[in-house]
Coordinates of C-alpha atoms and ligand atoms in Angstrom, one line a residue:
M1 CA 17.1 -3.1 -24.0
K2 CA 15.2 -4.8 -21.2
V3 CA 13.7 -2.8 -18.4
P4 CA 12.2 -4.7 -15.4
L5 CA 9.1 -3.6 -13.6
L6 CA 11.0 -3.6 -10.4
D7 CA 14.7 -4.2 -9.8
L8 CA 15.3 -5.2 -6.2
K9 CA 18.8 -6.4 -6.8
A10 CA 19.8 -2.9 -8.0
H11 CA 18.1 -1.4 -4.9
H12 CA 19.9 -3.7 -2.5
A13 CA 23.4 -3.8 -4.1
P14 CA 24.8 -0.7 -2.4
L15 CA 23.5 -1.8 1.0
I16 CA 24.7 -5.4 1.0
E17 CA 27.4 -4.9 3.7
K18 CA 25.0 -3.1 5.9
F19 CA 22.5 -6.0 5.5
D20 CA 25.2 -8.5 6.3
R21 CA 26.1 -6.7 9.5
A22 CA 22.5 -6.2 10.6
I23 CA 21.6 -9.9 9.9
R24 CA 24.7 -11.1 11.7
E25 CA 23.7 -9.1 14.8
V26 CA 20.4 -10.8 14.8
I27 CA 22.0 -14.2 14.5
E28 CA 24.5 -13.5 17.2
S29 CA 21.7 -12.4 19.6
S30 CA 19.2 -15.1 18.6
A31 CA 16.4 -12.5 18.7
F32 CA 14.5 -14.1 15.9
A33 CA 10.8 -13.7 16.8
G34 CA 9.8 -10.3 18.1
G35 CA 12.4 -8.9 20.5
P36 CA 14.9 -6.0 20.5
F37 CA 15.3 -5.6 16.7
V38 CA 11.6 -5.4 16.2
E39 CA 11.3 -2.9 19.1
R40 CA 14.0 -0.7 17.6
F41 CA 12.4 -0.8 14.2
E42 CA 9.0 0.1 15.7
E43 CA 10.5 3.2 17.3
E44 CA 12.2 4.2 14.1
F45 CA 9.2 3.7 12.0
A46 CA 7.0 5.6 14.4
V47 CA 9.4 8.5 14.2
F48 CA 9.5 8.3 10.4
C49 CA 5.7 8.5 10.3
D50 CA 5.4 11.2 13.0
S51 CA 3.2 8.7 15.0
A52 CA 3.3 7.9 18.7
Y53 CA 3.5 4.2 18.2
A54 CA 4.2 1.5 15.6
V55 CA 3.5 -2.2 16.2
G56 CA 5.4 -4.7 14.0
V57 CA 3.3 -7.6 12.7
G58 CA 3.7 -10.5 10.2
N59 CA 2.5 -8.7 7.1
G60 CA 0.2 -6.0 5.8
T61 CA -2.8 -8.3 5.9
D62 CA -2.2 -9.0 9.6
A63 CA -1.9 -5.3 10.2
L64 CA -5.4 -4.6 8.8
W65 CA -7.0 -7.7 10.4
L66 CA -5.6 -7.1 13.9
T67 CA -6.5 -3.5 13.8
L68 CA -10.1 -4.3 12.9
L69 CA -10.2 -7.0 15.7
A70 CA -8.6 -4.6 18.2
L71 CA -11.3 -2.0 17.4
G72 CA -14.0 -4.6 18.1
I73 CA -15.2 -5.0 14.6
G74 CA -17.0 -8.3 14.2
E75 CA -20.1 -10.3 13.1
G76 CA -22.9 -8.2 11.8
D77 CA -20.7 -5.1 11.3
E78 CA -20.0 -3.4 8.0
V79 CA -16.8 -1.7 6.9
I80 CA -16.7 0.7 3.9
T81 CA -13.8 0.4 1.6
V82 CA -13.0 0.7 -2.2
P83 CA -13.1 -2.0 -4.9
N84 CA -9.8 -1.1 -6.6
T85 CA -7.4 -2.4 -4.1
F86 CA -5.5 -5.5 -3.4
I87 CA -7.7 -8.3 -2.1
A88 CA -6.2 -8.1 1.4
T89 CA -8.2 -5.0 2.3
A90 CA -11.5 -6.9 1.9
E91 CA -10.0 -10.2 3.3
A92 CA -9.2 -8.5 6.6
I93 CA -12.8 -7.3 6.9
T94 CA -14.2 -10.7 6.0
Y95 CA -11.8 -12.5 8.4
C96 CA -13.3 -10.5 11.3
K97 CA -16.7 -11.8 10.2
A98 CA -17.7 -8.3 9.1
R99 CA -18.9 -7.4 5.7
P100 CA -17.0 -5.2 3.2
V101 CA -19.2 -2.5 1.6
F102 CA -17.6 -0.8 -1.4
V103 CA -17.8 2.7 -2.7
D104 CA -16.5 4.0 -6.0
V105 CA -13.3 6.0 -6.3
D106 CA -12.4 9.4 -7.7
K107 CA -11.5 9.2 -11.4
D108 CA -8.4 11.4 -11.0
T109 CA -6.7 10.1 -7.8
F110 CA -8.1 6.5 -8.0
T111 CA -8.8 6.7 -4.3
M112 CA -12.0 6.7 -2.2
N113 CA -14.5 9.3 -3.4
P114 CA -15.8 10.8 -0.1
A115 CA -19.0 11.9 -1.9
E116 CA -20.0 8.2 -2.2
L117 CA -19.8 7.4 1.5
E118 CA -23.4 8.5 2.4
K119 CA -24.8 5.9 0.0
A120 CA -23.0 3.1 1.7
L121 CA -23.8 4.1 5.3
T122 CA -26.2 1.8 7.3
D123 CA -26.8 1.4 11.0
R124 CA -24.3 -1.5 10.9
T125 CA -21.4 0.6 9.5
K126 CA -18.5 0.7 12.0
A127 CA -15.5 1.8 10.1
I128 CA -14.0 3.1 6.9
I129 CA -10.8 1.9 5.2
P130 CA -9.5 4.3 2.6
V131 CA -6.7 2.9 0.5
H132 CA -3.8 5.1 -0.4
L133 CA -3.5 3.5 -3.8
F134 CA -0.2 3.5 -5.7
G135 CA 1.3 5.8 -3.1
Q136 CA -1.1 8.7 -3.2
P137 CA -3.2 9.4 0.0
A138 CA -6.9 9.4 -0.3
D139 CA -8.6 12.8 0.3
M140 CA -8.7 12.3 4.1
D141 CA -10.3 15.5 5.4
P142 CA -13.8 14.8 4.1
I143 CA -13.5 11.1 5.0
L144 CA -12.6 11.9 8.6
E145 CA -15.3 14.5 8.8
F146 CA -17.9 11.9 7.6
A147 CA -16.5 9.3 10.1
R148 CA -16.7 11.8 13.0
A149 CA -20.2 12.8 12.1
H150 CA -21.3 9.1 12.2
G151 CA -19.1 7.7 14.9
L152 CA -17.0 5.5 12.7
F153 CA -13.4 4.4 12.9
V154 CA -11.0 5.2 10.1
I155 CA -8.2 2.7 9.3
E156 CA -5.9 3.8 6.6
D157 CA -4.6 1.1 4.2
A158 CA -1.2 2.6 3.7
A159 CA 0.4 -0.6 2.4
Q160 CA 1.5 1.3 -0.8
A161 CA 2.2 4.7 0.7
H162 CA 5.2 4.6 3.1
G163 CA 6.2 8.3 3.3
G164 CA 3.3 9.6 1.3
E165 CA 1.8 12.8 2.6
Y166 CA -1.6 14.4 2.9
K167 CA -1.4 18.2 3.5
G168 CA 2.1 17.7 5.0
R169 CA 1.0 14.8 7.3
K170 CA 2.3 11.3 6.8
A171 CA 0.0 8.7 5.3
G172 CA -1.2 6.3 8.0
T173 CA -1.3 8.9 10.8
L174 CA -4.6 10.7 9.9
G175 CA -7.1 8.2 11.1
D176 CA -7.3 5.9 14.1
A177 CA -4.6 3.6 12.7
G178 CA -2.5 3.2 9.6
C179 CA -1.6 -0.3 8.2
F180 CA 1.6 -0.9 6.3
S181 CA 2.9 -3.8 4.3
F182 CA 6.7 -4.4 4.0
Y183 CA 6.3 -7.0 1.3
P184 CA 9.6 -7.0 -0.6
G185 CA 8.4 -4.9 -3.6
K186 CA 6.9 -2.2 -1.5
N187 CA 8.6 1.3 -1.2
L188 CA 9.9 0.0 2.2
G189 CA 10.3 -3.8 1.7
A190 CA 11.6 -6.5 3.9
F191 CA 13.5 -9.7 2.9
G192 CA 10.3 -11.7 3.3
E193 CA 7.0 -10.9 4.9
A194 CA 6.4 -8.1 7.4
G195 CA 3.9 -5.3 8.3
A196 CA 3.1 -2.7 10.9
V197 CA 0.3 -0.7 12.4
V198 CA 0.9 2.9 13.4
T199 CA -1.4 4.7 15.9
N200 CA -1.4 7.5 18.4
D201 CA -3.8 5.5 20.7
P202 CA -2.0 3.7 23.5
E203 CA -4.9 1.4 24.2
L204 CA -5.2 0.3 20.5
R205 CA -1.4 -0.2 20.4
K206 CA -1.6 -2.5 23.5
Q207 CA -4.5 -4.5 22.0
I208 CA -2.6 -5.1 18.8
Q209 CA 0.5 -6.0 20.7
M210 CA -1.4 -8.6 22.6
L211 CA -3.4 -10.0 19.6
R212 CA -0.2 -10.4 17.6
D213 CA 1.4 -12.5 20.4
H214 CA -1.2 -15.1 21.5
G215 CA -3.1 -12.6 23.7
Q216 CA -0.2 -12.4 26.2
A217 CA 1.3 -9.3 27.8
R218 CA 3.6 -11.6 29.8
K219 CA 5.0 -14.9 28.6
Y220 CA 2.5 -17.8 29.1
Y221 CA -0.1 -15.5 30.9
H222 CA -2.9 -15.1 28.3
T223 CA -5.6 -12.5 28.9
M224 CA -7.3 -13.1 25.6
M225 CA -7.3 -15.4 22.6
G226 CA -4.9 -14.0 20.1
W227 CA -2.9 -15.3 17.2
N228 CA 0.8 -15.5 16.1
C229 CA 1.4 -12.4 13.9
R230 CA 4.8 -11.3 15.2
M231 CA 7.3 -9.6 13.0
D232 CA 10.6 -11.4 12.9
G233 CA 14.0 -10.0 14.0
I234 CA 15.8 -10.4 10.7
Q235 CA 13.0 -8.5 8.9
A236 CA 13.1 -5.7 11.5
A237 CA 16.9 -5.4 11.2
V238 CA 16.7 -5.3 7.4
L239 CA 13.9 -2.7 7.5
S240 CA 15.9 -0.5 9.9
V241 CA 18.7 -0.4 7.3
K242 CA 16.4 0.4 4.5
L243 CA 14.3 2.9 6.4
R244 CA 17.3 5.3 6.4
H245 CA 17.2 5.4 2.6
L246 CA 13.4 5.6 2.2
Y247 CA 13.0 9.4 1.9
E248 CA 15.7 9.5 -0.8
A249 CA 14.2 6.5 -2.6
N250 CA 10.8 8.1 -2.6
S251 CA 12.2 11.3 -4.0
L252 CA 13.8 9.4 -6.8
R253 CA 10.5 7.7 -7.6
R254 CA 8.9 11.1 -7.8
K255 CA 11.6 12.4 -10.1
H256 CA 11.1 9.3 -12.4
A257 CA 7.3 9.9 -12.4
L258 CA 7.9 13.5 -13.5
G259 CA 10.3 12.2 -16.3
Y260 CA 7.5 9.8 -17.6
N261 CA 4.9 12.6 -17.3
Q262 CA 7.1 14.9 -19.4
A263 CA 7.7 12.3 -22.0
F264 CA 4.0 11.6 -22.4
A265 CA 2.9 15.2 -22.2
G266 CA 0.6 16.1 -25.2
I267 CA -0.1 12.4 -26.2
D268 CA -3.8 12.1 -26.0
E269 CA -3.7 8.3 -26.1
I270 CA -1.8 8.1 -22.8
L271 CA -3.3 9.4 -19.6
T272 CA -0.7 10.0 -16.9
P273 CA -1.2 9.8 -13.1
F274 CA -2.4 12.9 -11.4
E275 CA -1.0 14.2 -8.1
A276 CA -3.6 15.9 -6.0
K277 CA -2.8 19.3 -4.6
Y278 CA -3.0 17.9 -1.1
A279 CA -0.6 15.0 -1.8
R280 CA 3.0 14.0 -1.8
H281 CA 2.6 10.9 -4.0
V282 CA 5.4 8.3 -3.5
Y283 CA 4.7 6.3 -6.7
H284 CA 4.8 2.8 -5.4
V285 CA 3.2 2.2 -8.7
Y286 CA 3.3 4.4 -11.8
A287 CA 0.2 3.5 -13.7
I288 CA -0.9 5.1 -17.0
R289 CA -4.3 4.7 -18.6
V290 CA -4.6 3.5 -22.2
Q291 CA -7.3 2.0 -24.5
K292 CA -6.8 -1.7 -25.6
R293 CA -4.8 -2.2 -22.5
D294 CA -4.2 -5.9 -23.0
V295 CA -2.6 -5.4 -26.4
V296 CA -0.5 -2.6 -25.0
V297 CA 0.8 -4.9 -22.2
R298 CA 1.5 -7.7 -24.6
D299 CA 3.4 -5.4 -27.0
L300 CA 5.4 -3.8 -24.2
Q301 CA 6.4 -7.1 -22.9
E302 CA 7.6 -8.1 -26.4
K303 CA 9.8 -5.0 -26.4
G304 CA 11.4 -6.0 -23.1
V305 CA 9.4 -3.5 -21.0
G306 CA 8.3 -5.1 -17.7
C307 CA 4.7 -4.0 -17.0
A308 CA 1.8 -5.2 -14.8
V309 CA -1.9 -4.5 -14.2
H310 CA -2.9 -3.3 -10.7
Y311 CA -5.6 -4.7 -10.7
P312 CA -7.3 -6.4 -13.6
V313 CA -10.5 -7.3 -11.7
P314 CA -12.0 -5.0 -9.1
I315 CA -12.7 -6.7 -5.8
H316 CA -16.5 -6.6 -6.0
L317 CA -16.3 -8.6 -9.2
Q318 CA -13.9 -11.3 -7.9
D319 CA -15.2 -14.8 -7.6
A320 CA -14.3 -14.7 -3.9
C321 CA -16.8 -11.9 -3.4
R322 CA -19.7 -13.4 -5.2
D323 CA -21.7 -13.8 -2.0
L324 CA -21.7 -10.0 -1.5
G325 CA -24.0 -9.7 -4.4
Y326 CA -22.4 -6.9 -6.5
T327 CA -22.7 -7.0 -10.3
K328 CA -20.8 -5.3 -13.1
G329 CA -21.7 -1.6 -13.4
A330 CA -21.9 -1.1 -9.6
F331 CA -18.7 1.0 -9.5
P332 CA -18.2 2.4 -13.0
V333 CA -15.1 4.5 -12.2
A334 CA -13.2 1.6 -10.6
E335 CA -14.3 -0.8 -13.3
N336 CA -13.1 1.5 -16.1
L337 CA -9.8 2.0 -14.4
A338 CA -9.3 -1.7 -14.1
D339 CA -9.7 -1.9 -17.9
E340 CA -7.3 0.8 -18.7
F341 CA -4.4 0.7 -16.1
V342 CA -0.9 -0.3 -17.1
S343 CA 1.8 -0.1 -14.5
L344 CA 5.2 0.9 -16.0
P345 CA 8.7 0.2 -14.5
M346 CA 9.1 2.1 -11.3
F347 CA 12.0 1.8 -8.8
P348 CA 14.5 4.3 -7.5
E349 CA 17.4 3.1 -9.5
L350 CA 15.7 3.6 -12.9
T351 CA 18.1 5.4 -15.3
E352 CA 17.2 8.2 -17.7
E353 CA 18.0 5.9 -20.6
Q354 CA 15.6 3.3 -19.2
I355 CA 12.8 5.9 -18.8
E356 CA 13.4 7.1 -22.3
Y357 CA 13.3 3.6 -23.7
V358 CA 10.1 2.7 -21.8
A359 CA 8.5 6.0 -22.9
R360 CA 9.4 5.4 -26.5
C361 CA 8.1 1.9 -26.5
V362 CA 4.8 3.0 -24.9
A363 CA 4.3 5.7 -27.5
E364 CA 5.0 3.2 -30.3
V365 CA 2.6 0.6 -29.0
V366 CA -0.2 3.1 -28.6
G367 CA 0.4 4.2 -32.2
V368 CA 2.1 7.5 -31.8
E369 CA 4.5 7.6 -34.8
A370 CA 5.9 11.0 -34.3
F371 CA 7.2 10.5 -30.8
A372 CA 10.7 11.9 -30.6
Ligands
LIG401 C1 -3.3 -2.0 -0.7 C2 -2.8 -3.2 0.0 N1 -3.3 -3.6 1.2 C3 -2.9 -4.7 1.8 C4 -1.8 -5.4 1.4 C5 -1.4 -6.6 2.1 O1 -0.1 -6.6 2.5 P1 0.8 -8.0 2.7 O2 1.0 -8.5 1.3 O3 2.0 -7.6 3.4 O4 0.0 -8.9 3.5 C6 -1.2 -5.0 0.2 C7 0.0 -5.8 -0.3 O5 0.2 -6.0 -1.4 C8 -1.7 -3.9 -0.5 O6 -1.1 -3.5 -1.7

């Protein structure tokens, strides 16, 4: 048997006719860049998130970058985030000419450890970006409390957490803004690149709308220098179709995660992900922790099990961040996780047989003979 890490074809197959109709509508109206399909998706996504506004942009990296710019983050400022994330979180900070400052993560949730924030605070700190890694929200209450006490903005990197919840509230709606990626493999994925910012702040919404569209509120009247980060109409139309199935797709991911957890229960060699009491985890990634990870990945691939490592090198140790001056050992929890993580196949259409096969293969490659 072969089990892919992700099966987008299986996810899209039952919706093909809806996609055809939605894309044809865009073609017939020629509303390709921004326009009514983007506006409709923005309204729908805001409703889904229980947020006042959503602003569609080109991708998740744009969402983070434009939000930082709109909040006035710039040269000489520092933004606190975590080292175990996708590079885009740190890139967005750097592309505003600000400096990323990292704090270590919690060993159970893999998300920002609020107790570490104090150490990273300086008089240049302007914002915090917690990352809702793998689909589980960071522990937002203490982060928000710290931000309030020190006058900092909180921007949630919710690129992996569409529909995730913190104490019953949607990921992305707890801070000043939430940034989403609709990269095709995400829980809500487009047919190309797309992203969005959600916020309850009308002024922030307006700023991001202007920045994404060359600084214009009215065509060819530019009140500021912006950029071109518009969402395109075809992506918006596709996302509107898929959004209607997101809750159900997330529920299936949760069911599969439980299936894996049960299969691995009692095997000391395999550490399964932990769902915090405050969270509704939406398992964008189902990552276990094992020793000799690279051997496990190689052996799983040989058995036809698609797996990946999110992420093999924490951001502070990436060559691109050498100038920031961090060295190995700076964030032991994040570094240890980077050595142990293996992401297993996770998508809504996984079958019980596939889960059983993956679980059996994982048990075999970690050396558990007696796995039934
Ligand atoms: C945590 C995180 N932040 C930001 C991004 C950037 O999103 P995009 O690839 O849409 O630019 C991603 C996408 O992979 C991500 O996983």
